[in-house]
Each structure stands twice: as C-alpha cells, then as structure tokens.
XYZ file of C-alpha atoms in Angstrom:
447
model
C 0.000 0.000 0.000
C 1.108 3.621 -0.453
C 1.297 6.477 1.885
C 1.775 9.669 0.338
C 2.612 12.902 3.048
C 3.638 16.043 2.201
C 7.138 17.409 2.313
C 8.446 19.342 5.122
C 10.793 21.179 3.856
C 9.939 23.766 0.307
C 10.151 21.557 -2.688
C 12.755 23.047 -5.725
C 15.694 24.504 -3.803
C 17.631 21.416 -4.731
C 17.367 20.797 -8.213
C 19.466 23.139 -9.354
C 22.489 22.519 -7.193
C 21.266 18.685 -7.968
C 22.302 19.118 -11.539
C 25.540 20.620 -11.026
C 26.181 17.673 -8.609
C 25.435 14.867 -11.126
C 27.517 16.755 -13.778
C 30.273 16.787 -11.452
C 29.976 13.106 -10.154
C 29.945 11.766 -13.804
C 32.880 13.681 -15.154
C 34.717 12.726 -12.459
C 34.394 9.243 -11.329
C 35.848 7.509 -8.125
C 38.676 4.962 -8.347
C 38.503 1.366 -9.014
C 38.884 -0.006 -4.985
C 40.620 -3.806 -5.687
C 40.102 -6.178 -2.738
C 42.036 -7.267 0.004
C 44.080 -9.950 0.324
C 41.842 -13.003 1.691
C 38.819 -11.024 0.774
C 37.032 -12.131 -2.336
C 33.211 -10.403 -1.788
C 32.803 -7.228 -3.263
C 28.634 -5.712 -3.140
C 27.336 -2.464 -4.840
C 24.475 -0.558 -4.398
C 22.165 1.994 -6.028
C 21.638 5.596 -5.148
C 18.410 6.326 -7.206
C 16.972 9.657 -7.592
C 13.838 10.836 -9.130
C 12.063 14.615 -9.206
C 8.825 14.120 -7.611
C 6.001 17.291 -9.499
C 5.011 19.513 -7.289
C 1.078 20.461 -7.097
C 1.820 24.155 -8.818
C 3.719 22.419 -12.019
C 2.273 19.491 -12.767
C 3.749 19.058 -16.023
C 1.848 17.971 -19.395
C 2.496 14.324 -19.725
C 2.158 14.427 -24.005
C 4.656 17.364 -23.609
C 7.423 15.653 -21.913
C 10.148 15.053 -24.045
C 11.806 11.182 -24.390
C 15.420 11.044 -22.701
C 17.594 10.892 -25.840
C 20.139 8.045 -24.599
C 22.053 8.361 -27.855
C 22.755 11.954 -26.193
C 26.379 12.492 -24.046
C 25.117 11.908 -20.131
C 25.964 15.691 -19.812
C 23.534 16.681 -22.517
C 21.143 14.430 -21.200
C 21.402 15.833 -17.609
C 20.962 18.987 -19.074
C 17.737 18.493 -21.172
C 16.194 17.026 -18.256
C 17.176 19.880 -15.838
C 16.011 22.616 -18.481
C 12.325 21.269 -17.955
C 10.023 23.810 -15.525
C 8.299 21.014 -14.035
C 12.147 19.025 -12.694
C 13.102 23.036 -11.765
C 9.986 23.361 -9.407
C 10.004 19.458 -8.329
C 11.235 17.805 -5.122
C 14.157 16.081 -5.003
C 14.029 13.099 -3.721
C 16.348 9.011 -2.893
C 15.089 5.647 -2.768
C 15.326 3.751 0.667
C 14.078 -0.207 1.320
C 13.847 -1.431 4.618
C 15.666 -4.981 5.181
C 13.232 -7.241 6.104
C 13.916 -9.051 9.173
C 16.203 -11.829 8.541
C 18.677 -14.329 10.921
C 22.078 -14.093 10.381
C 21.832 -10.922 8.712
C 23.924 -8.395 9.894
C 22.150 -5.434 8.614
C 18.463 -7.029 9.795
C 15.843 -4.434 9.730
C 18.100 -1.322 8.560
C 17.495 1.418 6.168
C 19.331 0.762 3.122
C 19.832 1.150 -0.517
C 19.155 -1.461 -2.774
C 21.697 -3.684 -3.253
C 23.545 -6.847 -2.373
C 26.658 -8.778 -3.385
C 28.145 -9.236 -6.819
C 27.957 -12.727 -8.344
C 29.704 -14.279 -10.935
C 27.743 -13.941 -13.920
C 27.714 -10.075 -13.311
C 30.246 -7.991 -15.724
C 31.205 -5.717 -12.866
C 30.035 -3.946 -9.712
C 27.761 -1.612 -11.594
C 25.615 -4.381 -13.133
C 25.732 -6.237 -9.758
C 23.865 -3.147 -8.497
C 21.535 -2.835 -11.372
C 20.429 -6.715 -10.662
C 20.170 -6.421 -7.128
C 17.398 -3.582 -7.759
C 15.693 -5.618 -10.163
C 15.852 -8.150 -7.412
C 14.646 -6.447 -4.667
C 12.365 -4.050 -5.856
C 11.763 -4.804 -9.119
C 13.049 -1.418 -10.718
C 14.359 -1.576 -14.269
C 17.647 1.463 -14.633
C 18.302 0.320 -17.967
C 15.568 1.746 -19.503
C 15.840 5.234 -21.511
C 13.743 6.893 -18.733
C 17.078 6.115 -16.641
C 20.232 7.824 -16.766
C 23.560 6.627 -15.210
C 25.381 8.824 -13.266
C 28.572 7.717 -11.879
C 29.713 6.431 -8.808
C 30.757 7.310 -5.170
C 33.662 6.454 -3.713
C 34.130 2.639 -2.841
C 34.661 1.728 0.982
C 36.228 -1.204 2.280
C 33.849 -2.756 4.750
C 35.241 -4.469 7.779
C 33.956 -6.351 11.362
C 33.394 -3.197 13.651
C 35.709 -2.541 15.531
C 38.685 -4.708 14.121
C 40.511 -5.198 11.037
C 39.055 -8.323 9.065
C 37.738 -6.834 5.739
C 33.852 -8.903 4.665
C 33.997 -6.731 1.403
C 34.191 -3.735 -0.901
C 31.427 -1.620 -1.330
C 30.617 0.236 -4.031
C 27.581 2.939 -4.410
C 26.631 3.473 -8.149
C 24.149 7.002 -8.891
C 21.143 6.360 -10.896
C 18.804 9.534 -12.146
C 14.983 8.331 -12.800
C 13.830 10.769 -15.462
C 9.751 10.213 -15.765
C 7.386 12.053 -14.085
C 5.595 9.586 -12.568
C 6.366 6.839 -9.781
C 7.927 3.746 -10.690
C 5.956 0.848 -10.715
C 7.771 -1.540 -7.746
C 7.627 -5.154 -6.684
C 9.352 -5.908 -3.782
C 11.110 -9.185 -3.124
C 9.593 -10.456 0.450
C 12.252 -12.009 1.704
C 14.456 -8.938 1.190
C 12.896 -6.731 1.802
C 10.348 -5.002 3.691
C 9.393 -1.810 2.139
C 10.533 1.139 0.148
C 10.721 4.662 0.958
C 11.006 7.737 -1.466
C 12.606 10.877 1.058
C 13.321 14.280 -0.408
C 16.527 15.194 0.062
C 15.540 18.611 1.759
C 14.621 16.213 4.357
C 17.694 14.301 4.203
C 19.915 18.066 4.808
C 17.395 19.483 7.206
C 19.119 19.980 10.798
C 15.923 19.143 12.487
C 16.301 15.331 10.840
C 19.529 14.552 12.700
C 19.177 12.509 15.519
C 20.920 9.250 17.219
C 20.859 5.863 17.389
C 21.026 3.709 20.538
C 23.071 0.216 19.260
C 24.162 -2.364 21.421
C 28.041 -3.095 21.314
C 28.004 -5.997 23.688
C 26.413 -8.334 21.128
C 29.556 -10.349 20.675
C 29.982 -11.236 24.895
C 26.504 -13.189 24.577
C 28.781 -16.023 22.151
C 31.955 -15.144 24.897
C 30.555 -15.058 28.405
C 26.939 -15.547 28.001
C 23.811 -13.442 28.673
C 25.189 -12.356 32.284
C 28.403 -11.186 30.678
C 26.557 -9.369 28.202
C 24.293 -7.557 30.596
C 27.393 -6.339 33.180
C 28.933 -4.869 30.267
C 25.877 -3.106 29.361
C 25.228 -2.190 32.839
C 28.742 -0.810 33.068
C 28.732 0.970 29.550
C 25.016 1.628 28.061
C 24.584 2.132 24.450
C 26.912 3.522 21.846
C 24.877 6.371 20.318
C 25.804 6.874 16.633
C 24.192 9.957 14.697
C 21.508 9.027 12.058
C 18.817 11.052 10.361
C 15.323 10.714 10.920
C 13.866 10.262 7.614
C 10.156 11.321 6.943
C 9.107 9.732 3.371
C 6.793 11.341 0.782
C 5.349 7.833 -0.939
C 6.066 4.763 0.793
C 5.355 0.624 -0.579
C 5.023 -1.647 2.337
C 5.064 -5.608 1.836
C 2.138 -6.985 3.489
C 3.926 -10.141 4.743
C 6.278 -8.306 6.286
C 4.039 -5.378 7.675
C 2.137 -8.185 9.809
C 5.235 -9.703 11.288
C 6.151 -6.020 12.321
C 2.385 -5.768 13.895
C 3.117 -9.045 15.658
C 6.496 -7.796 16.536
C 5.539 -4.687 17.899
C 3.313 -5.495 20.439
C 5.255 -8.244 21.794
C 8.085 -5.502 23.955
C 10.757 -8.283 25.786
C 11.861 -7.028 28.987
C 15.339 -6.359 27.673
C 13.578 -3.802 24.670
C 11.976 -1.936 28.447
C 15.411 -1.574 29.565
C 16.940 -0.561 26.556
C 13.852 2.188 25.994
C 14.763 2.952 29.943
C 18.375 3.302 30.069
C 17.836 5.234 26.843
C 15.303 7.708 28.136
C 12.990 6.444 25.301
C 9.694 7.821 25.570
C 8.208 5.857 22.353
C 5.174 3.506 23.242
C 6.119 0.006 22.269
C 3.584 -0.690 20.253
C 4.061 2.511 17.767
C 5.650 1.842 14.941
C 9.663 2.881 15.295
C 10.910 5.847 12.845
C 12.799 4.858 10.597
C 16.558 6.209 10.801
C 19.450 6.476 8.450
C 22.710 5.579 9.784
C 25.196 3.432 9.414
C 26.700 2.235 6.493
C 24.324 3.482 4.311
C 24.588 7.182 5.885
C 28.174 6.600 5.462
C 27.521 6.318 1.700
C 24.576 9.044 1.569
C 26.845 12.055 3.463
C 29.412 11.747 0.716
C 26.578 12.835 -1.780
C 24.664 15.174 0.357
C 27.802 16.859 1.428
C 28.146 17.990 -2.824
C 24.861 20.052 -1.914
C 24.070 23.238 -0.254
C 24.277 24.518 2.602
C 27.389 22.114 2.961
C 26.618 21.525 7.062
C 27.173 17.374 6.772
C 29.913 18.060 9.260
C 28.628 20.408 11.261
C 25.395 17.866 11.520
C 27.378 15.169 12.432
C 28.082 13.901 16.064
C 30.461 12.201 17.485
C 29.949 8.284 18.722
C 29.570 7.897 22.095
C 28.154 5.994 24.873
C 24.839 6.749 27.426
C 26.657 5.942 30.296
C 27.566 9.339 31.945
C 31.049 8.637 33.207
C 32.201 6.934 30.254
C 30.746 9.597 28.326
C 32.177 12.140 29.608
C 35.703 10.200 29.987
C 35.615 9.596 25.782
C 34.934 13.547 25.713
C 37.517 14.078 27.640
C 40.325 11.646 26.090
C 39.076 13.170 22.346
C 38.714 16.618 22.923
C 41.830 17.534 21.557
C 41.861 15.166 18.629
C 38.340 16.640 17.486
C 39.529 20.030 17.724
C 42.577 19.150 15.607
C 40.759 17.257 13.046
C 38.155 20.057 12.841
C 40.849 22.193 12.020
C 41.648 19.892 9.075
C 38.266 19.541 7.725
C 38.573 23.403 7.096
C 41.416 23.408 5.032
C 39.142 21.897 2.496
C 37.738 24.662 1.214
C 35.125 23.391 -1.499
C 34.922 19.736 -0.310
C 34.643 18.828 2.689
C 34.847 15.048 4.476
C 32.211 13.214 4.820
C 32.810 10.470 7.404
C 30.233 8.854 10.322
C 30.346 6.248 12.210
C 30.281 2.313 12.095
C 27.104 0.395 12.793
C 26.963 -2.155 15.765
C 28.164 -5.221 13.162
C 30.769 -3.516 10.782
C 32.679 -0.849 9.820
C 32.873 0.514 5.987
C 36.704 2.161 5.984
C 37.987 4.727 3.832
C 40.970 3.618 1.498
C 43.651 6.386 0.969
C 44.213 5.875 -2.729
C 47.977 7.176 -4.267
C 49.699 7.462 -7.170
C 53.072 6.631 -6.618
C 52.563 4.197 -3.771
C 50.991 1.131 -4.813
C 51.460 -0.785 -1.882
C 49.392 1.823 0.347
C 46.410 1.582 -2.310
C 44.165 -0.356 -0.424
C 45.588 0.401 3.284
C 42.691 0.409 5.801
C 41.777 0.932 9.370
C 39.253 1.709 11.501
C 38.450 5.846 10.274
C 34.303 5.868 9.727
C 32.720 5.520 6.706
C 32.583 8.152 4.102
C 35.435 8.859 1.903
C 34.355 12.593 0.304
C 36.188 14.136 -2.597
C 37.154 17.618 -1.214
C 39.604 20.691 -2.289
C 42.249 22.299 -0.299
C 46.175 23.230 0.655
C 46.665 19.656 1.008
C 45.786 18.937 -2.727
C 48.374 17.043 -5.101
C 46.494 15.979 -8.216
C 46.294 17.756 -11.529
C 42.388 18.677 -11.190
C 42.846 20.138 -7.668
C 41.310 17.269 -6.103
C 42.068 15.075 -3.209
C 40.644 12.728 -0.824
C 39.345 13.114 2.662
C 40.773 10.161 4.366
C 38.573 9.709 7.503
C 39.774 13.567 8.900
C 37.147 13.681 11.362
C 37.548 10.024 12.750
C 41.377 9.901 12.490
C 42.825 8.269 15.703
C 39.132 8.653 17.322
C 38.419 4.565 17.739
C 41.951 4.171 19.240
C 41.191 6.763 21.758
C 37.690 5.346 22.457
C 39.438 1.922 23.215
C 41.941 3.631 25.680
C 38.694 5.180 27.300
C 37.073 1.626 27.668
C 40.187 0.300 29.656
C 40.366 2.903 31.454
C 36.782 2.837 32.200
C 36.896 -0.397 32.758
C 39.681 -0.369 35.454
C 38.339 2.159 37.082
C 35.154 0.638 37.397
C 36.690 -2.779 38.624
C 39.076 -0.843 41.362
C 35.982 1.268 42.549
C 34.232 -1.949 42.875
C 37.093 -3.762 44.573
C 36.896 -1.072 47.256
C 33.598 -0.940 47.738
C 33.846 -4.671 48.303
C 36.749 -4.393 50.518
C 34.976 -1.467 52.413
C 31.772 -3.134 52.993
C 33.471 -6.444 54.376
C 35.210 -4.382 56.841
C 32.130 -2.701 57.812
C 30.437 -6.309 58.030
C 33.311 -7.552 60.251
C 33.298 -4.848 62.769
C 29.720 -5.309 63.234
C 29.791 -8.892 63.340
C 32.303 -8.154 66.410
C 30.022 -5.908 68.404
C-alpha cells in the first residue's frame, strides 16, 4: 500500500544545485577499490533519484520530451534539468527497509538497494543494477534512466577490528519520468521502500541518534550475564543518524504483519533498553525509521556535494549513554576533534564526509595514491565516508584530493583507551567498595 505525506521542507531549492552535482559526479568518477588480500566479496548498491512534481507544475504528460540516450550523459542531464516542471520538483532518494532476517547483519536497517556481486555479473555496476531488479523490481536500464557515476568505494570491515567482509561500491542512478515507478518488492528482502526528499535528508531538524548495542559479541563469549554487566557498566553507543520522513512509501504486506506481531510483543530487555535510553516511544508505535550506518556513510558523501554544505557540522560524534564513560571519551578526544576540525577546514570546497560504524561492521575509507601502490588499499578503523574535497593539502592535476577519515582519524583508538580505562576504574571502585563493605560487616559482626 502507499502512503503519500507532504514534504516538510519547500520543494525546488535542490534541483538546481542537484544538476551541477550529477555533472560533477559523472565527469569525475571515483577509483577502481581492488580487494584485500583473503577477501574475495565485493557488493554495490544503487543511489536512485527521481524529481517528484510539485502540485503548482504538474507538467503535461504528451509534452514531456523522451530522454535521448544516444545523447552524451551531460547533454542528457541537461535536457532534463532545463524542464520547468524538474526546476519546481522535489528532489528526492530511494530507501528499502531490510526485512527481518537471521544471520543478517544489517536485519531491519534502512538501506539502498543492493547486495553482493555474483559471478555472472560484468562488474560492480551491473551487480547493483540486478540487485534492484531483485529487490524491488526497478528496471535502470531503460531510456527513462540515466547513469550517473559512482561514489567512492569503501572497504567494509567487522566493527571494531581489522578483518575486511567486502568492498562496497555505491553506483548514482537519475529516474527521469514524471511519474512513480511501478515496484515489486522481493519479500524475503525486503520489507518496504521509501522515497525521502533530500531537503529532508539536509534538514538539521532530521539529525538525531541511534542507541546500538556493542556488547552483542559477549553473549557467544561469556553468556547473557556477561553481556548484561557490560551493558550495565557501559550503556549504548549512540551513533548519529537522520530521521527520515518519506513522501510515498510501498510496504510488503507479509512483512508489515510480522512487524504488527512484533511490535506489540516488547521483551523485557527492549523496556530496559527504551529505559536506560530515556525512550519515551510507546512500544507498540511503529519505530521511525533512521538512516545511519553504512548506508549514511555512503549518503553524506553525496549530500555533502549540496548546499548549505553543514554534513559536518550535523554530524556527532559516537559515544556511549553511560555518563562517566561519556564524559571520559569527551575528555580523552577533545583535543583530537579540535585538531581534526581544524583539518576539515582546510578543504575549502569539499569537505569530508565520514560517520560512524554500525553495531556489526565498519565501511573504511581507502587512501588511494599514485606513486605508492602498496598503500592503495591500506585500511583501518576511520568511519565511513570517503568525500572528494579541495584544499592546501591537494596534489592531483584537477585540484582534487581525498578526505581520508579527517574527522575520525585516531578517534576509535582513543575510544578503546577510554574503555580500559573505564573499565579499570570501574573494577578498582568496585574492589573497594567490596573491601569497604566487608570491613564494615566484620566490625559489626564483632560488636
């Protein structure tokens, strides 16, 4: 079924900065990211856009000229941009929601469409063109769709470590008919689809935070008990997201019953997460759905190309609910963040575009040099977005250069020093205690 709302934010501001983004992005494409040694998987996803008609130009349907794919892509972008009706439309990205799935590691996130390449594909673009044939049944080889070009490719790792799963690699996609796609979603994919305008997706009032729990490995290690101490001791990692509010959305009706069922079954360990979290949300409403992630990694290196440029002033830091370790991480980073704020601002017409990893992985930026070939696919734990920016720092012919996780530089390894130190802390404090009490207990005993 569809749901249509309204935007929030005024529809038409985007479009034209949109054009000169896509203009950019295909005339100058991101490198080729070759995989890691012992990693094979490589997956690739879709960014598609569309221009949604606004009420005041609803355009004449007979009038609306074919794309001409014999065209240049530049020429094309341009006849489609020149039209009143994309000039005065909204702006807007595809989402799907996974559908719920074991062993998934990005169950029940907001996504783009997507999955990993398989053999009979020619190469990671036409692994992401499958994928949303697959999972949403959305056809971008047609003439009503024009390829873009891609964004950078990310090497995507276990969070917090250094095993790479795969490369990642987003591919833009520009929908040029003036009505919705017709989509079919693939049930056991995924759950539903999402169209959000992107004045949504730069508004400040979007950004919010997600509450993830990092102690999902222990359960495996030292059981349920050793999971819960930890969380006790450390809360949730908050990570920022965006809080997207979608103009048309499909839902599967398989998987909008399970959610019903889901929803008003709350486990006492969802009350304590809503509790330590200060969550106010009923259980049985239906959760917003959030952006973050990998897939925000991949979505701030686009919206960062568009005005009013404020991805990294939006963006938070990670960090955890529990007071003392929060403020012990601010503490530890405070000088790092001011330092590598200072570096984002030497870019001067590109800035970085980095967030943070989910609760399962971590997509990492690859420095990619000329001269070096053995530091070509170098990774480490930096965030997620890799964005093209321009500044003193710049060495190649067109003025361009690559922000290498600036924000996140060095900010994991001083998290982890926080966590020991939290950690020993906590243990000493409670030693004492312990100690303390017994004594207390003893003299008593002797009266």
């Amino acid at each position: 079924m569809h749901a249509i709302t309204s935007a929030q934010s005024g529809p038409g501001s985007v479009s034209p900065s949109l054009h000169n983004v896509l203009l950019d992005l295909h005339r100058h494409s991101y490198p080729h990211v070759p995989n890691p040694p012992q990693c094979k998987k490589r997956a690739s996803v879709a960014l598609v856009l569309r221009i949604r008609p606004t009420y005041a130009h609803r355009p004449d349907r007979s009038s609306i000229p074919p794309n001409d794919t014999s065209l240049p892509v530049a020429d094309q972008l341009d006849n489609f941009f020149s039209q009143s009706w994309v000039q005065n439309g909204d702006s807007e990205v595809l989402f799907i929601k996974r559908a719920s799935r074991v062993g998934d590691r990005w169950t029940g996130h907001v996504a783009l469409p997507g999955g990993k390449r398989d053999p009979e594909d020619a190469d990671d673009r036409a692994a992401a063109i499958r994928e949303a044939s697959e999972e949403v049944g959305l056809d971008l080889t047609t003439d009503e769709c024009i390829y873009v070009g891609n964004l950078p490719e990310r090497v995507v790792t276990s969070s917090w470590g250094s095993v790479p799963l795969m490369v990642l690699c987003p591919y833009v996609f520009l929908l040029t008919g003036c009505d919705s796609p017709v989509l079919e979603l693939q049930p056991d994919e995924v759950a539903s689809t999402h169209w959000v305008s992107l004045n949504v997706l730069l508004s400040p009032s979007s950004r919010t935070v997600e509450h993830v729990d990092m102690t999902q490995r222990l359960a495996s290690q030292g059981g349920l008990m050793a999971r819960l101490a930890s969380r006790t001791m450390m809360g949730y990692m908050q990570f920022s997201a965006i809080k997207l509010n979608s103009t048309e959305s499909l839902q599967d009706v398989t998987n909008l019953s399970r959610s019903l069922a889901t929803a008003q079954t709350s486990t006492w360990l969802q009350k304590f997460k809503s509790t330590l979290c200060g969550s106010k949300q009923n259980s049985i409403q239906t959760p917003p759905l959030l952006l973050w992630g990998l897939t925000l990694g991949i979505l701030a290196d686009f919206l960062d190309m568009l005005p009013p440029h404020t991805a990294v002033q939006l963006w938070k830091y990670p960090n955890f609910t529990a007071p003392d370790l929060r403020l012990l991480v601010n503490v530890l980073t405070y000088k790092l963040r001011k330092y590598n704020m200072q570096q984002v601002k030497l870019g001067a017409r590109r800035r970085p575009s980095d967030t943070a990893i989910d609760g399962e992985t971590a997509a990492l930026p690859v420095e990619v040099q000329e001269k070096t070939e053995d530091d070509r696919n170098h990774v480490g734990i930096g965030g997620l977005g890799v964005g093209r920016y321009y500044g003193s720092s710049d060495t190649s012919s067109d003025g361009s250069a690559y922000a290498v996780g600036i924000m996140l530089r060095g900010y994991y390894q001083k998290i982890r020093v926080a966590l020991y130190i939290f950690v020993a802390w906590r243990v000493a404090m409670g030693s004492v205690a312990a100690v303390v009490a017994w004594r207390y207990l003893r003299r008593r005993l002797a009266l």
